[in-house]
Amino acid sequence: MGVDAFGANVEVSSVSDDSRIRGDEIKNEVPRYQRVYNFFGFKRSYNFPLFIIFAGAMAGFSLARLRDFRFDLAFAENLGPGFMFYYQGGSYKVGILMHLAGCLPAGLLMVFQFVPAIRHRFILFHRINGYIILLLLLISNIGASIALRHNSSGDTRTATQTAEALLVIMTTIGLALSYYNIKRLQIDQHRAWMLRSMFYFGAIITTRVFISIGAVIISKKGDYYSVWECANIDFTFREFGFPGGLEEMYPECLMPNGTVDGRVVVKAVHDFTKPIQAGSMINIMFSASIWLAIAVHIIGVEIYLNLTPLESKRLRQISYERALAAGFKNPGNTGTTAQRFGDAEEYVPLSS
């Protein structure tokens, strides 16, 4: 009896040792890169580099721009020549400060929402963090709407205002639909609209890349101009330490009664030793760049969503199971699905 018991103990120990050895062998067989992205909860190899690129860009941009809270120094430098003219005080300054206070912290926090390991292991944190991000981004959009009137100047103002208004509308609708779908347990649609919203917000980063590229191009072409207010030119010269610049370079701005009024045409030059011409270059390129960035981000996120149908299918099944358990009518179609609002074929869950 004792021998049998002793033998059984030896056998269990042997099995345990064999299992441990086999586990170590399996672990060694898994490629190092796979172990890295599995650690963060990613199941497919292509998702991790995409996360590093896009989430890294958002986090890096937000961290770099935190210094903008030193409003009269860093933010003025970041904007470029001429833009601080409208943000010296009043509602426009309040609006831009609200925008910064909302979008920069949200840009850092949203990175955690797209880490699968956090979503699966720390569900409460994921939910609370999501509500905080939603609130911050809404504050950001309200602030941007207040400052929208003077986010740019010159003859490109209406094009820029329209693009920024479109971004506010798109992101607000995207966030609203994302919130609606998660409350209706439609997780696949929640994922889709969250991805869209975050990509739309990221368009401002791509805008800066396009501005840098376009600035060199239009400066070499040499035949681009924008219209500036004389009062803004005077402010910008003083801001950059050239108090007599207006009289010297734009005497046509000086009125007989001693006031600065009117508008003049300014050539766009990629040279920041000439602040007015550099500001003209940014004005021209910002309008074109933001429209191009919006188009790129809209197309890009739709391509990604269409290339990941299996993930959408998996989440649709989970949505069905959770809605069924919660007693929802028509589970699997409780959110903004094509079956509810379009002519798609009826959804058939795997369990049926």
Tab-separated table of N, CA and C in Angstrom, residues 150-264:
chain	number	residue	atom	x	y	z
A	150	HIS	N	-11.162	81.936	-35.740
A	150	HIS	CA	-9.845	82.495	-36.038
A	150	HIS	C	-8.736	81.463	-35.857
A	151	ASN	N	-8.972	80.225	-36.310
A	151	ASN	CA	-7.913	79.224	-36.300
A	151	ASN	C	-6.928	79.427	-37.433
A	152	SER	N	-7.243	80.311	-38.344
A	152	SER	CA	-6.331	80.687	-39.424
A	152	SER	C	-6.711	82.089	-39.867
A	153	SER	N	-5.931	82.641	-40.791
A	153	SER	CA	-6.215	83.984	-41.253
A	153	SER	C	-6.041	84.054	-42.757
A	154	GLY	N	-6.407	85.194	-43.319
A	154	GLY	CA	-6.189	85.394	-44.744
A	154	GLY	C	-7.275	84.780	-45.602
A	155	ASP	N	-6.939	84.631	-46.882
A	155	ASP	CA	-7.926	84.183	-47.852
A	155	ASP	C	-8.190	82.687	-47.801
A	156	THR	N	-7.421	81.925	-46.991
A	156	THR	CA	-7.655	80.487	-46.843
A	156	THR	C	-8.525	80.172	-45.632
A	157	ARG	N	-9.005	81.214	-44.963
A	157	ARG	CA	-9.705	81.011	-43.685
A	157	ARG	C	-10.939	80.130	-43.821
A	158	THR	N	-11.773	80.393	-44.825
A	158	THR	CA	-13.024	79.637	-44.930
A	158	THR	C	-12.754	78.160	-45.220
A	159	ALA	N	-11.760	77.857	-46.046
A	159	ALA	CA	-11.436	76.458	-46.345
A	159	ALA	C	-10.957	75.734	-45.091
A	160	THR	N	-10.121	76.421	-44.293
A	160	THR	CA	-9.620	75.821	-43.060
A	160	THR	C	-10.739	75.649	-42.038
A	161	GLN	N	-11.575	76.658	-41.897
A	161	GLN	CA	-12.691	76.572	-40.945
A	161	GLN	C	-13.626	75.432	-41.311
A	162	THR	N	-13.884	75.253	-42.598
A	162	THR	CA	-14.778	74.171	-43.024
A	162	THR	C	-14.182	72.816	-42.693
A	163	ALA	N	-12.878	72.657	-42.928
A	163	ALA	CA	-12.213	71.387	-42.627
A	163	ALA	C	-12.244	71.093	-41.134
A	164	GLU	N	-11.965	72.096	-40.312
A	164	GLU	CA	-11.954	71.888	-38.865
A	164	GLU	C	-13.367	71.635	-38.337
A	165	ALA	N	-14.343	72.322	-38.904
A	165	ALA	CA	-15.733	72.059	-38.508
A	165	ALA	C	-16.131	70.638	-38.873
A	166	LEU	N	-15.675	70.181	-40.033
A	166	LEU	CA	-15.962	68.804	-40.444
A	166	LEU	C	-15.353	67.807	-39.468
A	167	LEU	N	-14.126	68.073	-39.027
A	167	LEU	CA	-13.486	67.187	-38.050
A	167	LEU	C	-14.263	67.150	-36.739
A	168	VAL	N	-14.728	68.301	-36.290
A	168	VAL	CA	-15.525	68.355	-35.056
A	168	VAL	C	-16.796	67.523	-35.216
A	169	ILE	N	-17.479	67.677	-36.343
A	169	ILE	CA	-18.728	66.947	-36.583
A	169	ILE	C	-18.465	65.445	-36.672
A	170	MET	N	-17.442	65.064	-37.449
A	170	MET	CA	-17.138	63.645	-37.639
A	170	MET	C	-16.767	62.955	-36.330
A	171	THR	N	-15.889	63.599	-35.555
A	171	THR	CA	-15.448	62.969	-34.312
A	171	THR	C	-16.565	62.921	-33.275
A	172	THR	N	-17.387	63.959	-33.212
A	172	THR	CA	-18.496	63.964	-32.248
A	172	THR	C	-19.510	62.879	-32.592
A	173	ILE	N	-19.854	62.757	-33.866
A	173	ILE	CA	-20.787	61.705	-34.288
A	173	ILE	C	-20.175	60.333	-34.043
A	174	GLY	N	-18.892	60.184	-34.357
A	174	GLY	CA	-18.223	58.897	-34.139
A	174	GLY	C	-18.222	58.480	-32.684
A	175	LEU	N	-17.923	59.423	-31.796
A	175	LEU	CA	-17.933	59.124	-30.359
A	175	LEU	C	-19.336	58.789	-29.874
A	176	ALA	N	-20.329	59.515	-30.373
A	176	ALA	CA	-21.715	59.259	-29.966
A	176	ALA	C	-22.158	57.863	-30.397
A	177	LEU	N	-21.822	57.484	-31.622
A	177	LEU	CA	-22.200	56.155	-32.111
A	177	LEU	C	-21.439	55.063	-31.384
A	178	SER	N	-20.188	55.329	-31.052
A	178	SER	CA	-19.405	54.359	-30.283
A	178	SER	C	-20.033	54.136	-28.909
A	179	TYR	N	-20.421	55.224	-28.251
A	179	TYR	CA	-21.055	55.122	-26.929
A	179	TYR	C	-22.397	54.399	-27.028
A	180	TYR	N	-23.190	54.749	-28.035
A	180	TYR	CA	-24.494	54.118	-28.216
A	180	TYR	C	-24.349	52.605	-28.410
A	181	ASN	N	-23.399	52.201	-29.224
A	181	ASN	CA	-23.238	50.779	-29.525
A	181	ASN	C	-22.757	49.968	-28.333
A	182	ILE	N	-21.881	50.548	-27.520
A	182	ILE	CA	-21.420	49.774	-26.364
A	182	ILE	C	-22.524	49.667	-25.321
A	183	LYS	N	-23.378	50.685	-25.202
A	183	LYS	CA	-24.504	50.598	-24.277
A	183	LYS	C	-25.528	49.587	-24.770
A	184	ARG	N	-25.576	49.357	-26.086
A	184	ARG	CA	-26.484	48.364	-26.667
A	184	ARG	C	-25.805	47.013	-26.829
A	185	LEU	N	-24.596	46.882	-26.271
A	185	LEU	CA	-23.820	45.626	-26.317
A	185	LEU	C	-23.482	45.202	-27.741
A	186	GLN	N	-23.355	46.164	-28.638
A	186	GLN	CA	-22.954	45.873	-30.013
A	186	GLN	C	-21.462	46.169	-30.124
A	187	ILE	N	-20.648	45.209	-29.670
A	187	ILE	CA	-19.215	45.444	-29.490
A	187	ILE	C	-18.499	45.617	-30.820
A	188	ASP	N	-18.920	44.900	-31.850
A	188	ASP	CA	-18.256	45.031	-33.147
A	188	ASP	C	-18.404	46.438	-33.710
A	189	GLN	N	-19.583	47.029	-33.554
A	189	GLN	CA	-19.789	48.390	-34.028
A	189	GLN	C	-19.118	49.418	-33.107
A	190	HIS	N	-19.050	49.120	-31.839
A	190	HIS	CA	-18.314	49.977	-30.904
A	190	HIS	C	-16.851	50.063	-31.315
A	191	ARG	N	-16.264	48.923	-31.633
A	191	ARG	CA	-14.869	48.901	-32.106
A	191	ARG	C	-14.700	49.724	-33.370
A	192	ALA	N	-15.600	49.526	-34.325
A	192	ALA	CA	-15.481	50.222	-35.608
A	192	ALA	C	-15.549	51.734	-35.433
A	193	TRP	N	-16.496	52.204	-34.624
A	193	TRP	CA	-16.664	53.648	-34.484
A	193	TRP	C	-15.601	54.269	-33.593
A	194	MET	N	-15.071	53.521	-32.648
A	194	MET	CA	-13.957	54.030	-31.855
A	194	MET	C	-12.715	54.174	-32.717
A	195	LEU	N	-12.446	53.177	-33.557
A	195	LEU	CA	-11.299	53.264	-34.453
A	195	LEU	C	-11.448	54.454	-35.405
A	196	ARG	N	-12.645	54.608	-35.962
A	196	ARG	CA	-12.864	55.749	-36.862
A	196	ARG	C	-12.613	57.075	-36.137
A	197	SER	N	-13.201	57.218	-34.960
A	197	SER	CA	-13.074	58.478	-34.228
A	197	SER	C	-11.626	58.800	-33.908
A	198	MET	N	-10.872	57.799	-33.432
A	198	MET	CA	-9.485	58.050	-33.066
A	198	MET	C	-8.636	58.369	-34.292
A	199	PHE	N	-8.917	57.716	-35.408
A	199	PHE	CA	-8.198	58.024	-36.641
A	199	PHE	C	-8.525	59.434	-37.124
A	200	TYR	N	-9.773	59.830	-36.990
A	200	TYR	CA	-10.139	61.193	-37.393
A	200	TYR	C	-9.397	62.221	-36.541
A	201	PHE	N	-9.338	61.972	-35.230
A	201	PHE	CA	-8.614	62.895	-34.357
A	201	PHE	C	-7.136	62.965	-34.743
A	202	GLY	N	-6.582	61.852	-35.195
A	202	GLY	CA	-5.168	61.818	-35.555
A	202	GLY	C	-4.829	62.566	-36.823
A	203	ALA	N	-5.836	63.046	-37.541
A	203	ALA	CA	-5.575	63.756	-38.800
A	203	ALA	C	-4.733	65.006	-38.578
A	204	ILE	N	-4.832	65.622	-37.399
A	204	ILE	CA	-4.070	66.844	-37.144
A	204	ILE	C	-2.577	66.554	-37.125
A	205	ILE	N	-2.176	65.335	-36.746
A	205	ILE	CA	-0.753	64.975	-36.749
A	205	ILE	C	-0.256	64.867	-38.180
A	206	THR	N	-1.022	64.174	-39.014
A	206	THR	CA	-0.656	64.039	-40.424
A	206	THR	C	-0.651	65.391	-41.118
A	207	THR	N	-1.536	66.286	-40.686
A	207	THR	CA	-1.569	67.634	-41.252
A	207	THR	C	-0.211	68.311	-41.121
A	208	ARG	N	0.417	68.163	-39.977
A	208	ARG	CA	1.714	68.795	-39.748
A	208	ARG	C	2.792	68.209	-40.653
A	209	VAL	N	2.700	66.910	-40.905
A	209	VAL	CA	3.655	66.278	-41.827
A	209	VAL	C	3.492	66.857	-43.233
A	210	PHE	N	2.248	66.976	-43.666
A	210	PHE	CA	1.972	67.524	-45.004
A	210	PHE	C	2.391	68.992	-45.103
A	211	ILE	N	2.225	69.748	-44.012
A	211	ILE	CA	2.650	71.149	-44.020
A	211	ILE	C	4.162	71.235	-44.240
A	212	SER	N	4.909	70.386	-43.531
A	212	SER	CA	6.373	70.404	-43.660
A	212	SER	C	6.814	70.065	-45.078
A	213	ILE	N	6.147	69.084	-45.682
A	213	ILE	CA	6.502	68.694	-47.049
A	213	ILE	C	6.082	69.782	-48.040
A	214	GLY	N	4.841	70.248	-47.902
A	214	GLY	CA	4.316	71.236	-48.833
A	214	GLY	C	5.027	72.572	-48.740
A	215	ALA	N	5.507	72.921	-47.541
A	215	ALA	CA	6.182	74.206	-47.377
A	215	ALA	C	7.423	74.299	-48.257
A	216	VAL	N	8.169	73.217	-48.327
A	216	VAL	CA	9.372	73.193	-49.165
A	216	VAL	C	8.994	73.311	-50.635
A	217	ILE	N	7.924	72.624	-51.022
A	217	ILE	CA	7.509	72.617	-52.433
A	217	ILE	C	7.063	74.000	-52.883
A	218	ILE	N	6.133	74.611	-52.126
A	218	ILE	CA	5.600	75.898	-52.579
A	218	ILE	C	6.636	77.012	-52.470
A	219	SER	N	7.576	76.860	-51.535
A	219	SER	CA	8.629	77.867	-51.416
A	219	SER	C	9.549	77.827	-52.634
A	220	LYS	N	9.816	76.626	-53.148
A	220	LYS	CA	10.656	76.500	-54.341
A	220	LYS	C	9.928	76.990	-55.581
A	221	LYS	N	8.612	76.776	-55.621
A	221	LYS	CA	7.837	77.264	-56.761
A	221	LYS	C	7.845	78.792	-56.796
A	222	GLY	N	7.702	79.388	-55.629
A	222	GLY	CA	7.891	80.819	-55.509
A	222	GLY	C	6.779	81.714	-55.980
A	223	ASP	N	5.629	81.188	-56.288
A	223	ASP	CA	4.551	82.059	-56.778
A	223	ASP	C	3.253	81.855	-55.997
A	224	TYR	N	3.376	81.674	-54.677
A	224	TYR	CA	2.210	81.527	-53.811
A	224	TYR	C	2.129	82.719	-52.855
A	225	TYR	N	0.909	83.218	-52.679
A	225	TYR	CA	0.696	84.408	-51.861
A	225	TYR	C	-0.574	84.225	-51.027
A	226	SER	N	-0.634	84.953	-49.905
A	226	SER	CA	-1.869	84.999	-49.115
A	226	SER	C	-2.103	86.430	-48.651
A	227	VAL	N	-3.336	86.712	-48.258
A	227	VAL	CA	-3.719	88.060	-47.826
A	227	VAL	C	-3.644	88.145	-46.301
A	228	TRP	N	-2.982	89.187	-45.806
A	228	TRP	CA	-2.831	89.388	-44.358
A	228	TRP	C	-3.471	90.702	-43.923
A	229	GLU	N	-4.011	90.701	-42.726
A	229	GLU	CA	-4.480	91.938	-42.120
A	229	GLU	C	-3.268	92.744	-41.648
A	230	CYS	N	-3.300	94.022	-41.894
A	230	CYS	CA	-2.179	94.876	-41.487
A	230	CYS	C	-1.958	94.852	-39.974
A	231	ALA	N	-3.047	94.815	-39.213
A	231	ALA	CA	-2.924	94.768	-37.750
A	231	ALA	C	-2.208	93.498	-37.304
A	232	ASN	N	-2.456	92.394	-37.998
A	232	ASN	CA	-1.789	91.130	-37.681
A	232	ASN	C	-0.308	91.210	-38.032
A	233	ILE	N	0.015	91.839	-39.153
A	233	ILE	CA	1.416	92.000	-39.537
A	233	ILE	C	2.165	92.815	-38.484
A	234	ASP	N	1.556	93.897	-38.033
A	234	ASP	CA	2.172	94.739	-37.003
A	234	ASP	C	2.382	93.947	-35.723
A	235	PHE	N	1.373	93.163	-35.313
A	235	PHE	CA	1.482	92.329	-34.109
A	235	PHE	C	2.612	91.314	-34.253
A	236	THR	N	2.700	90.667	-35.414
A	236	THR	CA	3.690	89.618	-35.624
A	236	THR	C	5.106	90.182	-35.621
A	237	PHE	N	5.304	91.333	-36.252
A	237	PHE	CA	6.626	91.960	-36.224
A	237	PHE	C	7.041	92.281	-34.793
A	238	ARG	N	6.122	92.802	-34.019
A	238	ARG	CA	6.443	93.123	-32.621
A	238	ARG	C	6.693	91.853	-31.822
A	239	GLU	N	5.915	90.797	-32.097
A	239	GLU	CA	6.083	89.520	-31.395
A	239	GLU	C	7.464	88.942	-31.641
A	240	PHE	N	7.995	89.122	-32.847
A	240	PHE	CA	9.300	88.570	-33.197
A	240	PHE	C	10.441	89.575	-33.031
A	241	GLY	N	10.151	90.700	-32.396
A	241	GLY	CA	11.201	91.646	-32.083
A	241	GLY	C	11.585	92.586	-33.200
A	242	PHE	N	10.656	92.872	-34.117
A	242	PHE	CA	10.913	93.830	-35.195
A	242	PHE	C	9.845	94.931	-35.142
A	243	PRO	N	9.903	95.807	-34.143
A	243	PRO	CA	8.825	96.796	-33.966
A	243	PRO	C	8.652	97.751	-35.135
A	244	GLY	N	9.681	97.949	-35.941
A	244	GLY	CA	9.550	98.870	-37.065
A	244	GLY	C	9.341	98.176	-38.388
A	245	GLY	N	9.060	96.896	-38.336
A	245	GLY	CA	8.949	96.127	-39.571
A	245	GLY	C	7.803	96.543	-40.462
A	246	LEU	N	6.685	96.900	-39.875
A	246	LEU	CA	5.515	97.274	-40.675
A	246	LEU	C	5.810	98.511	-41.519
A	247	GLU	N	6.370	99.534	-40.888
A	247	GLU	CA	6.675	100.761	-41.616
A	247	GLU	C	7.688	100.530	-42.726
A	248	GLU	N	8.637	99.634	-42.463
A	248	GLU	CA	9.714	99.402	-43.421
A	248	GLU	C	9.278	98.549	-44.600
A	249	MET	N	8.529	97.465	-44.335
A	249	MET	CA	8.225	96.498	-45.389
A	249	MET	C	6.828	96.661	-45.981
A	250	TYR	N	5.878	97.171	-45.185
A	250	TYR	CA	4.502	97.313	-45.678
A	250	TYR	C	3.975	98.704	-45.373
A	251	PRO	N	4.598	99.734	-45.952
A	251	PRO	CA	4.155	101.105	-45.663
A	251	PRO	C	2.738	101.387	-46.146
A	252	GLU	N	2.237	100.572	-47.073
A	252	GLU	CA	0.877	100.773	-47.558
A	252	GLU	C	-0.169	100.510	-46.479
A	253	CYS	N	0.244	99.859	-45.387
A	253	CYS	CA	-0.664	99.612	-44.270
A	253	CYS	C	-0.910	100.860	-43.422
A	254	LEU	N	-0.004	101.826	-43.491
A	254	LEU	CA	-0.110	103.001	-42.640
A	254	LEU	C	-1.142	103.963	-43.205
A	255	MET	N	-2.115	104.280	-42.406
A	255	MET	CA	-3.193	105.169	-42.815
A	255	MET	C	-2.858	106.611	-42.421
A	256	PRO	N	-3.417	107.586	-43.142
A	256	PRO	CA	-3.132	108.994	-42.828
A	256	PRO	C	-3.462	109.389	-41.401
A	257	ASN	N	-4.467	108.749	-40.797
A	257	ASN	CA	-4.853	109.105	-39.426
A	257	ASN	C	-4.013	108.391	-38.367
A	258	GLY	N	-2.984	107.661	-38.814
A	258	GLY	CA	-2.080	106.991	-37.879
A	258	GLY	C	-2.502	105.604	-37.452
A	259	THR	N	-3.634	105.120	-37.919
A	259	THR	CA	-4.105	103.780	-37.564
A	259	THR	C	-3.566	102.749	-38.554
A	260	VAL	N	-3.562	101.487	-38.097
A	260	VAL	CA	-3.148	100.371	-38.953
A	260	VAL	C	-4.404	99.657	-39.406
A	261	ASP	N	-4.672	99.695	-40.678
A	261	ASP	CA	-5.899	99.101	-41.183
A	261	ASP	C	-5.624	98.509	-42.566
A	262	GLY	N	-6.607	97.789	-43.075
A	262	GLY	CA	-6.480	97.249	-44.423
A	262	GLY	C	-5.800	95.897	-44.468
A	263	ARG	N	-5.522	95.453	-45.695
A	263	ARG	CA	-4.912	94.160	-45.933
A	263	ARG	C	-3.894	94.271	-47.055
A	264	VAL	N	-2.893	93.377	-47.003
A	264	VAL	CA	-1.873	93.362	-48.049
A	264	VAL	C	-1.604	91.921	-48.470
